[in-house]
């Protein structure tokens, strides 16, 4: 079974649209993350949640809104998509809050292309 | 600051040779340094990590060294194999709450 899963794997959409990416982990972890990987493969954290509570918000535009219905799910909703939002978005999870040495397990990624 | 610099950006080695990737970090409080491997079309996967109280760690063909004084750490892969071809990322903890990643090294192992 996949530990961290994301849907969809590919997402192609027009500028100005609103879209969501879903993430689920079956590892029983308390902390989940969203990362953005740009075209040069640079990985940067966007958000982290611990047990449904927002912990990190790395100066991401308000158009990005994470939602955690329970600790196994962390979805990412993006409003008014812009060309610069095109990237691969990775969800990840780790065991505990504020234990940065816990291994982060990454999902397979969602490639978002904004036309 | 939270900058992590990684070199080289690309590395091509002959199968069986060694590969070395180097990273430097700026936050003197960083105390955790993981290395991730990302294969094509997949998410990054942890391959080895080191904490600041250790200078070197080895796991089969992979080893990592850390020099806290100089604020740099390195990944060494010995006896490289084609399946080692991937993008490798170093990372450093920043203020104990997040990881800052290097820009990645694309490693190609030539058969």
PDB file of N, CA and C in Angstrom, chain A residues 34-112:
ATOM      1  N   UNK A  34       3.204  20.449   2.717  1.00  0.00           N
ATOM      2  CA  UNK A  34       3.168  20.674   1.281  1.00  0.00           C
ATOM      3  C   UNK A  34       4.458  21.373   0.873  1.00  0.00           C
ATOM      4  N   UNK A  35       5.086  20.831  -0.192  1.00  0.00           N
ATOM      5  CA  UNK A  35       6.276  21.416  -0.782  1.00  0.00           C
ATOM      6  C   UNK A  35       5.985  21.772  -2.230  1.00  0.00           C
ATOM      7  N   UNK A  36       6.701  22.781  -2.739  1.00  0.00           N
ATOM      8  CA  UNK A  36       6.637  23.132  -4.146  1.00  0.00           C
ATOM      9  C   UNK A  36       8.012  22.902  -4.767  1.00  0.00           C
ATOM     10  N   UNK A  37       8.047  22.194  -5.897  1.00  0.00           N
ATOM     11  CA  UNK A  37       9.306  21.990  -6.623  1.00  0.00           C
ATOM     12  C   UNK A  37       9.200  22.688  -7.971  1.00  0.00           C
ATOM     13  N   UNK A  38      10.029  23.691  -8.185  1.00  0.00           N
ATOM     14  CA  UNK A  38       9.930  24.462  -9.422  1.00  0.00           C
ATOM     15  C   UNK A  38      10.651  23.763 -10.574  1.00  0.00           C
ATOM     16  N   UNK A  39      10.676  24.424 -11.704  1.00  0.00           N
ATOM     17  CA  UNK A  39      11.232  23.813 -12.925  1.00  0.00           C
ATOM     18  C   UNK A  39      12.723  23.501 -12.800  1.00  0.00           C
ATOM     19  N   UNK A  40      13.407  24.173 -11.875  1.00  0.00           N
ATOM     20  CA  UNK A  40      14.828  23.889 -11.649  1.00  0.00           C
ATOM     21  C   UNK A  40      15.027  22.868 -10.544  1.00  0.00           C
ATOM     22  N   UNK A  41      13.917  22.228 -10.138  1.00  0.00           N
ATOM     23  CA  UNK A  41      13.907  21.169  -9.128  1.00  0.00           C
ATOM     24  C   UNK A  41      14.187  21.678  -7.712  1.00  0.00           C
ATOM     25  N   UNK A  42      14.100  22.989  -7.499  1.00  0.00           N
ATOM     26  CA  UNK A  42      14.295  23.515  -6.154  1.00  0.00           C
ATOM     27  C   UNK A  42      13.070  23.201  -5.305  1.00  0.00           C
ATOM     28  N   UNK A  43      13.308  22.583  -4.130  1.00  0.00           N
ATOM     29  CA  UNK A  43      12.238  22.168  -3.220  1.00  0.00           C
ATOM     30  C   UNK A  43      12.087  23.193  -2.101  1.00  0.00           C
ATOM     31  N   UNK A  44      10.865  23.680  -1.908  1.00  0.00           N
ATOM     32  CA  UNK A  44      10.661  24.655  -0.848  1.00  0.00           C
ATOM     33  C   UNK A  44       9.369  24.343  -0.102  1.00  0.00           C
ATOM     34  N   UNK A  45       9.433  24.380   1.213  1.00  0.00           N
ATOM     35  CA  UNK A  45       8.250  24.089   2.002  1.00  0.00           C
ATOM     36  C   UNK A  45       7.239  25.223   1.862  1.00  0.00           C
ATOM     37  N   UNK A  46       5.958  24.836   1.837  1.00  0.00           N
ATOM     38  CA  UNK A  46       4.883  25.824   1.782  1.00  0.00           C
ATOM     39  C   UNK A  46       4.143  25.868   3.117  1.00  0.00           C
ATOM     40  N   UNK A  47       3.691  24.704   3.550  1.00  0.00           N
ATOM     41  CA  UNK A  47       2.883  24.608   4.768  1.00  0.00           C
ATOM     42  C   UNK A  47       3.258  23.349   5.538  1.00  0.00           C
ATOM     43  N   UNK A  48       2.995  23.363   6.846  1.00  0.00           N
ATOM     44  CA  UNK A  48       2.967  22.118   7.593  1.00  0.00           C
ATOM     45  C   UNK A  48       1.808  22.175   8.577  1.00  0.00           C
ATOM     46  N   UNK A  49       1.224  21.028   8.796  1.00  0.00           N
ATOM     47  CA  UNK A  49       0.103  20.874   9.720  1.00  0.00           C
ATOM     48  C   UNK A  49       0.456  19.786  10.714  1.00  0.00           C
ATOM     49  N   UNK A  50       0.058  19.983  11.963  1.00  0.00           N
ATOM     50  CA  UNK A  50       0.167  18.936  12.958  1.00  0.00           C
ATOM     51  C   UNK A  50      -1.212  18.650  13.514  1.00  0.00           C
ATOM     52  N   UNK A  51      -1.668  17.430  13.291  1.00  0.00           N
ATOM     53  CA  UNK A  51      -2.967  17.002  13.813  1.00  0.00           C
ATOM     54  C   UNK A  51      -4.043  18.051  13.516  1.00  0.00           C
ATOM     55  N   UNK A  52      -4.116  18.458  12.276  1.00  0.00           N
ATOM     56  CA  UNK A  52      -5.114  19.394  11.737  1.00  0.00           C
ATOM     57  C   UNK A  52      -4.840  20.861  12.066  1.00  0.00           C
ATOM     58  N   UNK A  53      -3.742  21.169  12.731  1.00  0.00           N
ATOM     59  CA  UNK A  53      -3.457  22.554  13.090  1.00  0.00           C
ATOM     60  C   UNK A  53      -2.295  23.083  12.259  1.00  0.00           C
ATOM     61  N   UNK A  54      -2.456  24.290  11.685  1.00  0.00           N
ATOM     62  CA  UNK A  54      -1.411  24.902  10.866  1.00  0.00           C
ATOM     63  C   UNK A  54      -0.212  25.267  11.727  1.00  0.00           C
ATOM     64  N   UNK A  55       0.970  24.818  11.324  1.00  0.00           N
ATOM     65  CA  UNK A  55       2.187  25.092  12.070  1.00  0.00           C
ATOM     66  C   UNK A  55       3.105  26.036  11.298  1.00  0.00           C
ATOM     67  N   UNK A  56       3.288  25.773  10.014  1.00  0.00           N
ATOM     68  CA  UNK A  56       4.174  26.588   9.184  1.00  0.00           C
ATOM     69  C   UNK A  56       3.378  27.147   8.016  1.00  0.00           C
ATOM     70  N   UNK A  57       3.554  28.432   7.755  1.00  0.00           N
ATOM     71  CA  UNK A  57       3.032  29.044   6.541  1.00  0.00           C
ATOM     72  C   UNK A  57       4.167  29.908   6.011  1.00  0.00           C
ATOM     73  N   UNK A  58       4.825  29.422   4.975  1.00  0.00           N
ATOM     74  CA  UNK A  58       6.032  30.082   4.487  1.00  0.00           C
ATOM     75  C   UNK A  58       5.722  31.190   3.502  1.00  0.00           C
ATOM     76  N   UNK A  59       5.076  32.226   3.968  1.00  0.00           N
ATOM     77  CA  UNK A  59       4.768  33.409   3.139  1.00  0.00           C
ATOM     78  C   UNK A  59       4.240  33.017   1.767  1.00  0.00           C
ATOM     79  N   UNK A  60       3.325  32.067   1.791  1.00  0.00           N
ATOM     80  CA  UNK A  60       2.693  31.630   0.553  1.00  0.00           C
ATOM     81  C   UNK A  60       1.513  32.568   0.275  1.00  0.00           C
ATOM     82  N   UNK A  61       1.275  32.944  -1.001  1.00  0.00           N
ATOM     83  CA  UNK A  61       0.132  33.831  -1.297  1.00  0.00           C
ATOM     84  C   UNK A  61      -1.175  33.287  -0.743  1.00  0.00           C
ATOM     85  N   UNK A  62      -2.077  34.205  -0.418  1.00  0.00           N
ATOM     86  CA  UNK A  62      -3.377  33.814   0.137  1.00  0.00           C
ATOM     87  C   UNK A  62      -4.200  32.961  -0.813  1.00  0.00           C
ATOM     88  N   UNK A  63      -3.816  32.941  -2.054  1.00  0.00           N
ATOM     89  CA  UNK A  63      -4.555  32.115  -3.027  1.00  0.00           C
ATOM     90  C   UNK A  63      -4.408  30.627  -2.721  1.00  0.00           C
ATOM     91  N   UNK A  64      -3.392  30.296  -1.947  1.00  0.00           N
ATOM     92  CA  UNK A  64      -3.164  28.908  -1.559  1.00  0.00           C
ATOM     93  C   UNK A  64      -3.764  28.692  -0.170  1.00  0.00           C
ATOM     94  N   UNK A  65      -4.667  27.728  -0.062  1.00  0.00           N
ATOM     95  CA  UNK A  65      -5.284  27.464   1.236  1.00  0.00           C
ATOM     96  C   UNK A  65      -5.259  25.967   1.504  1.00  0.00           C
ATOM     97  N   UNK A  66      -4.462  25.550   2.478  1.00  0.00           N
ATOM     98  CA  UNK A  66      -4.460  24.145   2.875  1.00  0.00           C
ATOM     99  C   UNK A  66      -5.659  23.856   3.773  1.00  0.00           C
ATOM    100  N   UNK A  67      -6.125  22.623   3.673  1.00  0.00           N
ATOM    101  CA  UNK A  67      -7.253  22.220   4.535  1.00  0.00           C
ATOM    102  C   UNK A  67      -6.990  20.804   5.017  1.00  0.00           C
ATOM    103  N   UNK A  68      -7.142  20.599   6.319  1.00  0.00           N
ATOM    104  CA  UNK A  68      -6.885  19.290   6.905  1.00  0.00           C
ATOM    105  C   UNK A  68      -8.133  18.804   7.625  1.00  0.00           C
ATOM    106  N   UNK A  69      -8.949  17.975   6.966  1.00  0.00           N
ATOM    107  CA  UNK A  69     -10.171  17.483   7.606  1.00  0.00           C
ATOM    108  C   UNK A  69      -9.890  16.528   8.765  1.00  0.00           C
ATOM    109  N   UNK A  70      -8.772  15.820   8.692  1.00  0.00           N
ATOM    110  CA  UNK A  70      -8.325  14.956   9.782  1.00  0.00           C
ATOM    111  C   UNK A  70      -6.819  14.780   9.629  1.00  0.00           C
ATOM    112  N   UNK A  71      -6.172  14.156  10.581  1.00  0.00           N
ATOM    113  CA  UNK A  71      -4.706  14.169  10.560  1.00  0.00           C
ATOM    114  C   UNK A  71      -4.124  13.300   9.452  1.00  0.00           C
ATOM    115  N   UNK A  72      -4.951  12.499   8.796  1.00  0.00           N
ATOM    116  CA  UNK A  72      -4.459  11.663   7.702  1.00  0.00           C
ATOM    117  C   UNK A  72      -4.576  12.350   6.343  1.00  0.00           C
ATOM    118  N   UNK A  73      -5.203  13.502   6.301  1.00  0.00           N
ATOM    119  CA  UNK A  73      -5.441  14.192   5.029  1.00  0.00           C
ATOM    120  C   UNK A  73      -5.010  15.650   5.107  1.00  0.00           C
ATOM    121  N   UNK A  74      -4.350  16.100   4.045  1.00  0.00           N
ATOM    122  CA  UNK A  74      -4.016  17.526   3.926  1.00  0.00           C
ATOM    123  C   UNK A  74      -4.181  17.901   2.462  1.00  0.00           C
ATOM    124  N   UNK A  75      -5.226  18.651   2.175  1.00  0.00           N
ATOM    125  CA  UNK A  75      -5.522  19.047   0.806  1.00  0.00           C
ATOM    126  C   UNK A  75      -5.028  20.464   0.558  1.00  0.00           C
ATOM    127  N   UNK A  76      -4.753  20.757  -0.697  1.00  0.00           N
ATOM    128  CA  UNK A  76      -4.272  22.085  -1.072  1.00  0.00           C
ATOM    129  C   UNK A  76      -5.204  22.665  -2.120  1.00  0.00           C
ATOM    130  N   UNK A  77      -5.826  23.788  -1.779  1.00  0.00           N
ATOM    131  CA  UNK A  77      -6.718  24.453  -2.716  1.00  0.00           C
ATOM    132  C   UNK A  77      -6.037  25.715  -3.226  1.00  0.00           C
ATOM    133  N   UNK A  78      -6.086  25.927  -4.534  1.00  0.00           N
ATOM    134  CA  UNK A  78      -5.435  27.089  -5.128  1.00  0.00           C
ATOM    135  C   UNK A  78      -6.480  27.889  -5.903  1.00  0.00           C
ATOM    136  N   UNK A  79      -6.646  29.138  -5.540  1.00  0.00           N
ATOM    137  CA  UNK A  79      -7.584  30.030  -6.240  1.00  0.00           C
ATOM    138  C   UNK A  79      -6.849  30.856  -7.294  1.00  0.00           C
ATOM    139  N   UNK A  80      -7.598  31.243  -8.312  1.00  0.00           N
ATOM    140  CA  UNK A  80      -7.091  32.182  -9.324  1.00  0.00           C
ATOM    141  C   UNK A  80      -5.683  31.815  -9.788  1.00  0.00           C
ATOM    142  N   UNK A  81      -5.554  30.645 -10.328  1.00  0.00           N
ATOM    143  CA  UNK A  81      -4.246  30.123 -10.719  1.00  0.00           C
ATOM    144  C   UNK A  81      -3.514  31.057 -11.669  1.00  0.00           C
ATOM    145  N   UNK A  82      -2.196  31.171 -11.436  1.00  0.00           N
ATOM    146  CA  UNK A  82      -1.322  31.999 -12.258  1.00  0.00           C
ATOM    147  C   UNK A  82      -0.274  31.125 -12.943  1.00  0.00           C
ATOM    148  N   UNK A  83       0.328  31.685 -14.005  1.00  0.00           N
ATOM    149  CA  UNK A  83       1.326  30.919 -14.751  1.00  0.00           C
ATOM    150  C   UNK A  83       2.462  30.444 -13.831  1.00  0.00           C
ATOM    151  N   UNK A  84       2.842  31.307 -12.884  1.00  0.00           N
ATOM    152  CA  UNK A  84       3.949  30.984 -11.981  1.00  0.00           C
ATOM    153  C   UNK A  84       3.642  29.882 -10.982  1.00  0.00           C
ATOM    154  N   UNK A  85       2.393  29.457 -10.941  1.00  0.00           N
ATOM    155  CA  UNK A  85       2.039  28.351 -10.045  1.00  0.00           C
ATOM    156  C   UNK A  85       2.410  27.001 -10.647  1.00  0.00           C
ATOM    157  N   UNK A  86       2.766  26.993 -11.920  1.00  0.00           N
ATOM    158  CA  UNK A  86       3.154  25.739 -12.574  1.00  0.00           C
ATOM    159  C   UNK A  86       4.384  25.168 -11.874  1.00  0.00           C
ATOM    160  N   UNK A  87       4.261  23.942 -11.403  1.00  0.00           N
ATOM    161  CA  UNK A  87       5.323  23.300 -10.628  1.00  0.00           C
ATOM    162  C   UNK A  87       4.865  21.894 -10.286  1.00  0.00           C
ATOM    163  N   UNK A  88       5.745  21.160  -9.590  1.00  0.00           N
ATOM    164  CA  UNK A  88       5.333  19.878  -9.015  1.00  0.00           C
ATOM    165  C   UNK A  88       5.126  20.106  -7.526  1.00  0.00           C
ATOM    166  N   UNK A  89       3.991  19.700  -7.022  1.00  0.00           N
ATOM    167  CA  UNK A  89       3.650  19.881  -5.614  1.00  0.00           C
ATOM    168  C   UNK A  89       3.725  18.525  -4.915  1.00  0.00           C
ATOM    169  N   UNK A  90       4.498  18.492  -3.838  1.00  0.00           N
ATOM    170  CA  UNK A  90       4.679  17.261  -3.077  1.00  0.00           C
ATOM    171  C   UNK A  90       4.053  17.394  -1.701  1.00  0.00           C
ATOM    172  N   UNK A  91       3.327  16.366  -1.335  1.00  0.00           N
ATOM    173  CA  UNK A  91       2.845  16.221   0.019  1.00  0.00           C
ATOM    174  C   UNK A  91       3.832  15.314   0.754  1.00  0.00           C
ATOM    175  N   UNK A  92       3.997  15.529   2.047  1.00  0.00           N
ATOM    176  CA  UNK A  92       4.884  14.686   2.846  1.00  0.00           C
ATOM    177  C   UNK A  92       4.298  14.546   4.241  1.00  0.00           C
ATOM    178  N   UNK A  93       4.770  13.553   4.969  1.00  0.00           N
ATOM    179  CA  UNK A  93       4.327  13.394   6.350  1.00  0.00           C
ATOM    180  C   UNK A  93       5.490  12.931   7.206  1.00  0.00           C
ATOM    181  N   UNK A  94       5.404  13.211   8.505  1.00  0.00           N
ATOM    182  CA  UNK A  94       6.386  12.713   9.468  1.00  0.00           C
ATOM    183  C   UNK A  94       5.670  12.418  10.778  1.00  0.00           C
ATOM    184  N   UNK A  95       6.378  11.709  11.629  1.00  0.00           N
ATOM    185  CA  UNK A  95       5.733  11.141  12.813  1.00  0.00           C
ATOM    186  C   UNK A  95       5.167  12.189  13.760  1.00  0.00           C
ATOM    187  N   UNK A  96       6.011  13.137  14.167  1.00  0.00           N
ATOM    188  CA  UNK A  96       5.612  13.984  15.291  1.00  0.00           C
ATOM    189  C   UNK A  96       5.820  15.458  15.011  1.00  0.00           C
ATOM    190  N   UNK A  97       5.224  16.256  15.821  1.00  0.00           N
ATOM    191  CA  UNK A  97       5.355  17.706  15.728  1.00  0.00           C
ATOM    192  C   UNK A  97       6.712  18.141  16.244  1.00  0.00           C
ATOM    193  N   UNK A  98       7.291  19.104  15.552  1.00  0.00           N
ATOM    194  CA  UNK A  98       8.502  19.783  16.033  1.00  0.00           C
ATOM    195  C   UNK A  98       9.647  18.824  16.340  1.00  0.00           C
ATOM    196  N   UNK A  99       9.609  17.655  15.685  1.00  0.00           N
ATOM    197  CA  UNK A  99      10.762  16.768  15.796  1.00  0.00           C
ATOM    198  C   UNK A  99      11.348  16.702  14.403  1.00  0.00           C
ATOM    199  N   UNK A 100      12.157  17.665  14.088  1.00  0.00           N
ATOM    200  CA  UNK A 100      12.609  17.827  12.707  1.00  0.00           C
ATOM    201  C   UNK A 100      13.449  16.646  12.261  1.00  0.00           C
ATOM    202  N   UNK A 101      13.959  15.870  13.209  1.00  0.00           N
ATOM    203  CA  UNK A 101      14.771  14.712  12.833  1.00  0.00           C
ATOM    204  C   UNK A 101      13.929  13.515  12.422  1.00  0.00           C
ATOM    205  N   UNK A 102      12.598  13.597  12.568  1.00  0.00           N
ATOM    206  CA  UNK A 102      11.757  12.514  12.073  1.00  0.00           C
ATOM    207  C   UNK A 102      11.806  12.490  10.547  1.00  0.00           C
ATOM    208  N   UNK A 103      11.919  11.305   9.994  1.00  0.00           N
ATOM    209  CA  UNK A 103      11.965  11.165   8.539  1.00  0.00           C
ATOM    210  C   UNK A 103      10.684  11.692   7.909  1.00  0.00           C
ATOM    211  N   UNK A 104      10.842  12.467   6.855  1.00  0.00           N
ATOM    212  CA  UNK A 104       9.702  12.924   6.090  1.00  0.00           C
ATOM    213  C   UNK A 104       9.503  11.986   4.897  1.00  0.00           C
ATOM    214  N   UNK A 105       8.291  11.485   4.752  1.00  0.00           N
ATOM    215  CA  UNK A 105       7.946  10.595   3.658  1.00  0.00           C
ATOM    216  C   UNK A 105       7.153  11.393   2.630  1.00  0.00           C
ATOM    217  N   UNK A 106       7.651  11.380   1.410  1.00  0.00           N
ATOM    218  CA  UNK A 106       7.045  12.192   0.357  1.00  0.00           C
ATOM    219  C   UNK A 106       6.082  11.364  -0.501  1.00  0.00           C
ATOM    220  N   UNK A 107       5.050  12.040  -0.983  1.00  0.00           N
ATOM    221  CA  UNK A 107       4.162  11.448  -1.966  1.00  0.00           C
ATOM    222  C   UNK A 107       4.788  11.494  -3.350  1.00  0.00           C
ATOM    223  N   UNK A 108       4.094  10.982  -4.370  1.00  0.00           N
ATOM    224  CA  UNK A 108       4.643  10.902  -5.725  1.00  0.00           C
ATOM    225  C   UNK A 108       4.613  12.225  -6.486  1.00  0.00           C
ATOM    226  N   UNK A 109       3.936  13.222  -5.928  1.00  0.00           N
ATOM    227  CA  UNK A 109       3.908  14.532  -6.580  1.00  0.00           C
ATOM    228  C   UNK A 109       2.712  14.729  -7.489  1.00  0.00           C
ATOM    229  N   UNK A 110       2.325  15.988  -7.650  1.00  0.00           N
ATOM    230  CA  UNK A 110       1.284  16.396  -8.604  1.00  0.00           C
ATOM    231  C   UNK A 110       1.894  17.469  -9.495  1.00  0.00           C
ATOM    232  N   UNK A 111       1.954  17.182 -10.777  1.00  0.00           N
ATOM    233  CA  UNK A 111       2.506  18.157 -11.716  1.00  0.00           C
ATOM    234  C   UNK A 111       1.384  19.070 -12.185  1.00  0.00           C
ATOM    235  N   UNK A 112       1.459  20.328 -11.776  1.00  0.00           N
ATOM    236  CA  UNK A 112       0.450  21.327 -12.145  1.00  0.00           C
ATOM    237  C   UNK A 112       0.982  22.186 -13.275  1.00  0.00           C
TER     238      UNK A 112
END
